[in-house]
């Protein structure tokens, strides 16, 4: 695969491609069209997927650690148990996606859209979620150390583990009842803080 990508000027394009278990690490896949593709267990570590279209793709167990997914379109994708550790997901569109049990620790999700995204059991420890839209669905279980300044949480529900940073300078950390009250004031009236 690496030889093919380095020898062509064309970008990867096609619906319903089957790359289950493929190793696409560190490849330049910027702008790739992978909508509806089967990428279960594929490895994209350190790959450039900026502006890629992964709408409705099957990404269960895929590894996007340290990948660049800036402005990627991932609406409706199924990425349960996927790894996005330290990935750049700036302005990514993840509406209606399934991220149950996904590892998003240390990821940069600033300005991401996660409306109606299923985040049950997701790990967002130390992630940056500034100016995100997270609502209309279940919240993640772990937000410890995350930065959530400027987020919209309307309709969010579920349970979270804090504490989290709620100000732009990351100097104000809230946990327990204080975090629960703060989330409620931001529109997440049905979120319980469990740690």
PDB file of C-alpha atoms in Angstrom:
ATOM      1  CA  UNK A   1       0.000   0.000   0.000  1.00  0.00           C
ATOM      2  CA  UNK A   2       2.736   2.449   0.957  1.00  0.00           C
ATOM      3  CA  UNK A   3       4.472   1.916  -2.414  1.00  0.00           C
ATOM      4  CA  UNK A   4       1.202   2.512  -4.290  1.00  0.00           C
ATOM      5  CA  UNK A   5       0.427   5.702  -2.361  1.00  0.00           C
ATOM      6  CA  UNK A   6       3.931   7.080  -2.900  1.00  0.00           C
ATOM      7  CA  UNK A   7       3.838   6.370  -6.642  1.00  0.00           C
ATOM      8  CA  UNK A   8       0.517   8.008  -7.496  1.00  0.00           C
ATOM      9  CA  UNK A   9      -0.800  11.532  -7.398  1.00  0.00           C
ATOM     10  CA  UNK A  10      -4.402  10.353  -7.053  1.00  0.00           C
ATOM     11  CA  UNK A  11      -6.039  10.367  -3.652  1.00  0.00           C
ATOM     12  CA  UNK A  12      -7.830   7.326  -2.293  1.00  0.00           C
ATOM     13  CA  UNK A  13     -11.417   7.374  -3.488  1.00  0.00           C
ATOM     14  CA  UNK A  14     -14.276   4.965  -3.359  1.00  0.00           C
ATOM     15  CA  UNK A  15     -17.367   3.826  -1.511  1.00  0.00           C
ATOM     16  CA  UNK A  16     -17.491   0.513   0.293  1.00  0.00           C
ATOM     17  CA  UNK A  17     -13.743  -0.233   0.182  1.00  0.00           C
ATOM     18  CA  UNK A  18     -12.682  -3.146   2.381  1.00  0.00           C
ATOM     19  CA  UNK A  19      -9.446  -2.453   4.276  1.00  0.00           C
ATOM     20  CA  UNK A  20     -10.256  -4.516   7.376  1.00  0.00           C
ATOM     21  CA  UNK A  21      -7.067  -4.973   9.406  1.00  0.00           C
ATOM     22  CA  UNK A  22      -4.911  -3.031   6.914  1.00  0.00           C
ATOM     23  CA  UNK A  23      -1.889  -1.061   8.119  1.00  0.00           C
ATOM     24  CA  UNK A  24      -2.204   2.455   6.664  1.00  0.00           C
ATOM     25  CA  UNK A  25      -0.018   4.083   9.321  1.00  0.00           C
ATOM     26  CA  UNK A  26       1.846   7.293   8.484  1.00  0.00           C
ATOM     27  CA  UNK A  27       0.327   7.518   4.985  1.00  0.00           C
ATOM     28  CA  UNK A  28      -0.857  10.773   3.420  1.00  0.00           C
ATOM     29  CA  UNK A  29      -4.580  10.156   2.987  1.00  0.00           C
ATOM     30  CA  UNK A  30      -5.618  13.805   3.094  1.00  0.00           C
ATOM     31  CA  UNK A  31      -8.946  14.265   1.338  1.00  0.00           C
ATOM     32  CA  UNK A  32      -9.492  10.501   0.962  1.00  0.00           C
ATOM     33  CA  UNK A  33     -13.061   9.449   0.223  1.00  0.00           C
ATOM     34  CA  UNK A  34     -13.757   6.419   2.431  1.00  0.00           C
ATOM     35  CA  UNK A  35     -17.485   6.789   3.051  1.00  0.00           C
ATOM     36  CA  UNK A  36     -19.214   3.494   3.884  1.00  0.00           C
ATOM     37  CA  UNK A  37     -15.851   1.690   3.892  1.00  0.00           C
ATOM     38  CA  UNK A  38     -15.002  -1.351   6.014  1.00  0.00           C
ATOM     39  CA  UNK A  39     -11.983  -0.373   8.108  1.00  0.00           C
ATOM     40  CA  UNK A  40     -12.506  -2.560  11.177  1.00  0.00           C
ATOM     41  CA  UNK A  41      -9.210  -3.005  13.013  1.00  0.00           C
ATOM     42  CA  UNK A  42      -7.268  -0.941  10.456  1.00  0.00           C
ATOM     43  CA  UNK A  43      -4.200   0.987  11.620  1.00  0.00           C
ATOM     44  CA  UNK A  44      -3.908   4.700  10.790  1.00  0.00           C
ATOM     45  CA  UNK A  45      -1.291   5.633  13.390  1.00  0.00           C
ATOM     46  CA  UNK A  46       0.282   8.983  12.473  1.00  0.00           C
ATOM     47  CA  UNK A  47      -1.597   9.093   9.131  1.00  0.00           C
ATOM     48  CA  UNK A  48      -2.835  12.336   7.566  1.00  0.00           C
ATOM     49  CA  UNK A  49      -6.604  12.058   7.070  1.00  0.00           C
ATOM     50  CA  UNK A  50      -7.294  15.785   7.035  1.00  0.00           C
ATOM     51  CA  UNK A  51     -10.533  16.573   5.151  1.00  0.00           C
ATOM     52  CA  UNK A  52     -11.145  12.832   4.607  1.00  0.00           C
ATOM     53  CA  UNK A  53     -14.697  11.570   4.274  1.00  0.00           C
ATOM     54  CA  UNK A  54     -15.366   8.603   6.575  1.00  0.00           C
ATOM     55  CA  UNK A  55     -19.145   9.030   6.700  1.00  0.00           C
ATOM     56  CA  UNK A  56     -20.867   5.808   7.823  1.00  0.00           C
ATOM     57  CA  UNK A  57     -17.533   3.949   7.786  1.00  0.00           C
ATOM     58  CA  UNK A  58     -17.058   0.852   9.946  1.00  0.00           C
ATOM     59  CA  UNK A  59     -14.110   1.748  12.200  1.00  0.00           C
ATOM     60  CA  UNK A  60     -14.550  -0.605  15.168  1.00  0.00           C
ATOM     61  CA  UNK A  61     -11.210  -1.209  16.852  1.00  0.00           C
ATOM     62  CA  UNK A  62      -9.303   0.937  14.330  1.00  0.00           C
ATOM     63  CA  UNK A  63      -6.198   2.743  15.580  1.00  0.00           C
ATOM     64  CA  UNK A  64      -5.957   6.469  14.772  1.00  0.00           C
ATOM     65  CA  UNK A  65      -3.369   7.247  17.469  1.00  0.00           C
ATOM     66  CA  UNK A  66      -1.498  10.474  16.657  1.00  0.00           C
ATOM     67  CA  UNK A  67      -3.337  10.726  13.301  1.00  0.00           C
ATOM     68  CA  UNK A  68      -4.446  14.056  11.819  1.00  0.00           C
ATOM     69  CA  UNK A  69      -8.202  14.005  11.159  1.00  0.00           C
ATOM     70  CA  UNK A  70      -8.603  17.786  10.995  1.00  0.00           C
ATOM     71  CA  UNK A  71     -11.944  18.699   9.384  1.00  0.00           C
ATOM     72  CA  UNK A  72     -12.705  15.048   8.576  1.00  0.00           C
ATOM     73  CA  UNK A  73     -16.323  14.128   7.875  1.00  0.00           C
ATOM     74  CA  UNK A  74     -17.167  11.142  10.112  1.00  0.00           C
ATOM     75  CA  UNK A  75     -20.942  11.500  10.463  1.00  0.00           C
ATOM     76  CA  UNK A  76     -22.622   8.225  11.362  1.00  0.00           C
ATOM     77  CA  UNK A  77     -19.392   6.238  11.574  1.00  0.00           C
ATOM     78  CA  UNK A  78     -19.220   3.223  13.869  1.00  0.00           C
ATOM     79  CA  UNK A  79     -15.977   3.488  15.862  1.00  0.00           C
ATOM     80  CA  UNK A  80     -16.611   1.503  19.022  1.00  0.00           C
ATOM     81  CA  UNK A  81     -13.394   0.634  20.888  1.00  0.00           C
ATOM     82  CA  UNK A  82     -11.369   2.658  18.325  1.00  0.00           C
ATOM     83  CA  UNK A  83      -8.205   4.416  19.480  1.00  0.00           C
ATOM     84  CA  UNK A  84      -7.825   8.159  18.831  1.00  0.00           C
ATOM     85  CA  UNK A  85      -5.169   8.712  21.508  1.00  0.00           C
ATOM     86  CA  UNK A  86      -3.398  12.059  20.904  1.00  0.00           C
ATOM     87  CA  UNK A  87      -5.125  12.403  17.513  1.00  0.00           C
ATOM     88  CA  UNK A  88      -5.887  15.814  15.986  1.00  0.00           C
ATOM     89  CA  UNK A  89      -9.654  15.936  15.473  1.00  0.00           C
ATOM     90  CA  UNK A  90      -9.966  19.715  15.128  1.00  0.00           C
ATOM     91  CA  UNK A  91     -13.343  20.675  13.576  1.00  0.00           C
ATOM     92  CA  UNK A  92     -14.192  17.016  12.847  1.00  0.00           C
ATOM     93  CA  UNK A  93     -17.845  16.162  12.144  1.00  0.00           C
ATOM     94  CA  UNK A  94     -18.796  13.189  14.358  1.00  0.00           C
ATOM     95  CA  UNK A  95     -22.558  13.750  14.589  1.00  0.00           C
ATOM     96  CA  UNK A  96     -24.584  10.538  15.054  1.00  0.00           C
ATOM     97  CA  UNK A  97     -21.371   8.501  15.382  1.00  0.00           C
ATOM     98  CA  UNK A  98     -20.868   5.559  17.735  1.00  0.00           C
ATOM     99  CA  UNK A  99     -17.747   5.941  19.904  1.00  0.00           C
ATOM    100  CA  UNK A 100     -18.689   3.502  22.678  1.00  0.00           C
ATOM    101  CA  UNK A 101     -15.552   2.588  24.621  1.00  0.00           C
ATOM    102  CA  UNK A 102     -13.290   4.612  22.312  1.00  0.00           C
ATOM    103  CA  UNK A 103      -9.974   5.978  23.594  1.00  0.00           C
ATOM    104  CA  UNK A 104      -9.862   9.726  22.901  1.00  0.00           C
ATOM    105  CA  UNK A 105      -7.380  10.523  25.653  1.00  0.00           C
ATOM    106  CA  UNK A 106      -5.101  13.475  24.908  1.00  0.00           C
ATOM    107  CA  UNK A 107      -6.949  14.063  21.608  1.00  0.00           C
ATOM    108  CA  UNK A 108      -7.571  17.578  20.301  1.00  0.00           C
ATOM    109  CA  UNK A 109     -11.280  17.898  19.516  1.00  0.00           C
ATOM    110  CA  UNK A 110     -11.517  21.687  19.507  1.00  0.00           C
ATOM    111  CA  UNK A 111     -14.559  22.900  17.534  1.00  0.00           C
ATOM    112  CA  UNK A 112     -15.644  19.292  16.862  1.00  0.00           C
ATOM    113  CA  UNK A 113     -19.307  18.445  16.327  1.00  0.00           C
ATOM    114  CA  UNK A 114     -20.427  15.458  18.406  1.00  0.00           C
ATOM    115  CA  UNK A 115     -24.184  15.966  18.373  1.00  0.00           C
ATOM    116  CA  UNK A 116     -26.109  12.741  19.078  1.00  0.00           C
ATOM    117  CA  UNK A 117     -22.773  10.894  19.271  1.00  0.00           C
ATOM    118  CA  UNK A 118     -22.793   7.840  21.527  1.00  0.00           C
ATOM    119  CA  UNK A 119     -19.862   8.370  23.915  1.00  0.00           C
ATOM    120  CA  UNK A 120     -20.786   5.772  26.555  1.00  0.00           C
ATOM    121  CA  UNK A 121     -17.637   4.442  28.183  1.00  0.00           C
ATOM    122  CA  UNK A 122     -15.372   6.658  26.071  1.00  0.00           C
ATOM    123  CA  UNK A 123     -12.109   7.835  27.600  1.00  0.00           C
ATOM    124  CA  UNK A 124     -11.546  11.569  27.097  1.00  0.00           C
ATOM    125  CA  UNK A 125      -8.905  12.014  29.801  1.00  0.00           C
ATOM    126  CA  UNK A 126      -6.826  15.138  29.170  1.00  0.00           C
ATOM    127  CA  UNK A 127      -8.571  15.731  25.821  1.00  0.00           C
ATOM    128  CA  UNK A 128      -9.123  19.256  24.548  1.00  0.00           C
ATOM    129  CA  UNK A 129     -12.819  19.818  23.811  1.00  0.00           C
ATOM    130  CA  UNK A 130     -12.860  23.587  23.516  1.00  0.00           C
ATOM    131  CA  UNK A 131     -15.843  25.011  21.610  1.00  0.00           C
ATOM    132  CA  UNK A 132     -17.305  21.523  20.917  1.00  0.00           C
ATOM    133  CA  UNK A 133     -20.930  20.629  20.459  1.00  0.00           C
ATOM    134  CA  UNK A 134     -21.747  17.606  22.636  1.00  0.00           C
ATOM    135  CA  UNK A 135     -25.416  16.979  23.172  1.00  0.00           C
ATOM    136  CA  UNK A 136     -28.535  15.002  22.568  1.00  0.00           C
ATOM    137  CA  UNK A 137     -26.887  11.756  23.631  1.00  0.00           C
ATOM    138  CA  UNK A 138     -25.037   9.868  26.338  1.00  0.00           C
ATOM    139  CA  UNK A 139     -21.945  11.522  27.739  1.00  0.00           C
ATOM    140  CA  UNK A 140     -18.581   9.791  28.119  1.00  0.00           C
ATOM    141  CA  UNK A 141     -17.592   8.092  31.335  1.00  0.00           C
ATOM    142  CA  UNK A 142     -14.165   9.656  31.791  1.00  0.00           C
ATOM    143  CA  UNK A 143     -13.391  13.368  31.341  1.00  0.00           C
ATOM    144  CA  UNK A 144     -10.655  13.641  33.993  1.00  0.00           C
ATOM    145  CA  UNK A 145      -8.284  16.470  33.148  1.00  0.00           C
ATOM    146  CA  UNK A 146     -10.175  17.367  29.956  1.00  0.00           C
ATOM    147  CA  UNK A 147     -10.495  21.003  28.858  1.00  0.00           C
ATOM    148  CA  UNK A 148     -14.133  21.767  28.039  1.00  0.00           C
ATOM    149  CA  UNK A 149     -14.201  25.559  27.788  1.00  0.00           C
ATOM    150  CA  UNK A 150     -16.930  26.960  25.524  1.00  0.00           C
ATOM    151  CA  UNK A 151     -18.684  23.615  24.861  1.00  0.00           C
ATOM    152  CA  UNK A 152     -22.385  23.292  24.116  1.00  0.00           C
ATOM    153  CA  UNK A 153     -23.995  20.420  26.033  1.00  0.00           C
ATOM    154  CA  UNK A 154     -27.697  20.868  25.292  1.00  0.00           C
ATOM    155  CA  UNK A 155     -29.568  17.624  25.868  1.00  0.00           C
ATOM    156  CA  UNK A 156     -26.509  15.679  27.070  1.00  0.00           C
ATOM    157  CA  UNK A 157     -27.191  12.922  29.573  1.00  0.00           C
ATOM    158  CA  UNK A 158     -25.358  10.151  31.402  1.00  0.00           C
ATOM    159  CA  UNK A 159     -22.550  10.028  33.922  1.00  0.00           C
ATOM    160  CA  UNK A 160     -19.052  11.513  33.829  1.00  0.00           C
ATOM    161  CA  UNK A 161     -15.897  11.237  35.874  1.00  0.00           C
ATOM    162  CA  UNK A 162     -14.103  14.524  36.561  1.00  0.00           C
ATOM    163  CA  UNK A 163     -12.511  16.790  37.485  1.00  0.00           C
ATOM    164  CA  UNK A 164     -12.273  18.896  34.310  1.00  0.00           C
ATOM    165  CA  UNK A 165     -10.956  22.316  33.371  1.00  0.00           C
ATOM    166  CA  UNK A 166     -13.777  24.715  32.519  1.00  0.00           C
ATOM    167  CA  UNK A 167     -11.960  27.970  31.731  1.00  0.00           C
ATOM    168  CA  UNK A 168      -9.885  29.099  28.769  1.00  0.00           C
ATOM    169  CA  UNK A 169      -6.662  29.369  30.784  1.00  0.00           C
ATOM    170  CA  UNK A 170      -7.103  25.803  32.151  1.00  0.00           C
ATOM    171  CA  UNK A 171      -6.692  27.101  35.686  1.00  0.00           C
ATOM    172  CA  UNK A 172     -10.201  26.356  37.026  1.00  0.00           C
ATOM    173  CA  UNK A 173     -10.837  22.669  37.682  1.00  0.00           C
ATOM    174  CA  UNK A 174     -14.238  21.404  38.821  1.00  0.00           C
ATOM    175  CA  UNK A 175     -15.354  18.011  40.064  1.00  0.00           C
ATOM    176  CA  UNK A 176     -18.214  16.451  42.002  1.00  0.00           C
ATOM    177  CA  UNK A 177     -21.246  18.629  42.754  1.00  0.00           C
ATOM    178  CA  UNK A 178     -19.556  21.776  41.419  1.00  0.00           C
ATOM    179  CA  UNK A 179     -18.980  20.154  38.024  1.00  0.00           C
ATOM    180  CA  UNK A 180     -22.516  18.783  37.973  1.00  0.00           C
ATOM    181  CA  UNK A 181     -23.936  22.270  38.656  1.00  0.00           C
ATOM    182  CA  UNK A 182     -21.653  23.806  36.014  1.00  0.00           C
ATOM    183  CA  UNK A 183     -22.697  21.200  33.402  1.00  0.00           C
ATOM    184  CA  UNK A 184     -26.353  21.781  34.223  1.00  0.00           C
ATOM    185  CA  UNK A 185     -25.882  25.530  33.692  1.00  0.00           C
ATOM    186  CA  UNK A 186     -24.371  24.715  30.271  1.00  0.00           C
ATOM    187  CA  UNK A 187     -27.448  22.717  29.206  1.00  0.00           C
ATOM    188  CA  UNK A 188     -26.413  19.225  30.391  1.00  0.00           C
ATOM    189  CA  UNK A 189     -29.185  18.988  32.975  1.00  0.00           C
ATOM    190  CA  UNK A 190     -29.227  15.180  33.006  1.00  0.00           C
ATOM    191  CA  UNK A 191     -25.517  14.527  33.538  1.00  0.00           C
ATOM    192  CA  UNK A 192     -24.426  13.054  36.843  1.00  0.00           C
ATOM    193  CA  UNK A 193     -20.824  13.434  38.041  1.00  0.00           C
ATOM    194  CA  UNK A 194     -19.697  10.184  39.605  1.00  0.00           C
ATOM    195  CA  UNK A 195     -16.108  11.016  40.464  1.00  0.00           C
TER     196      UNK A 195
END
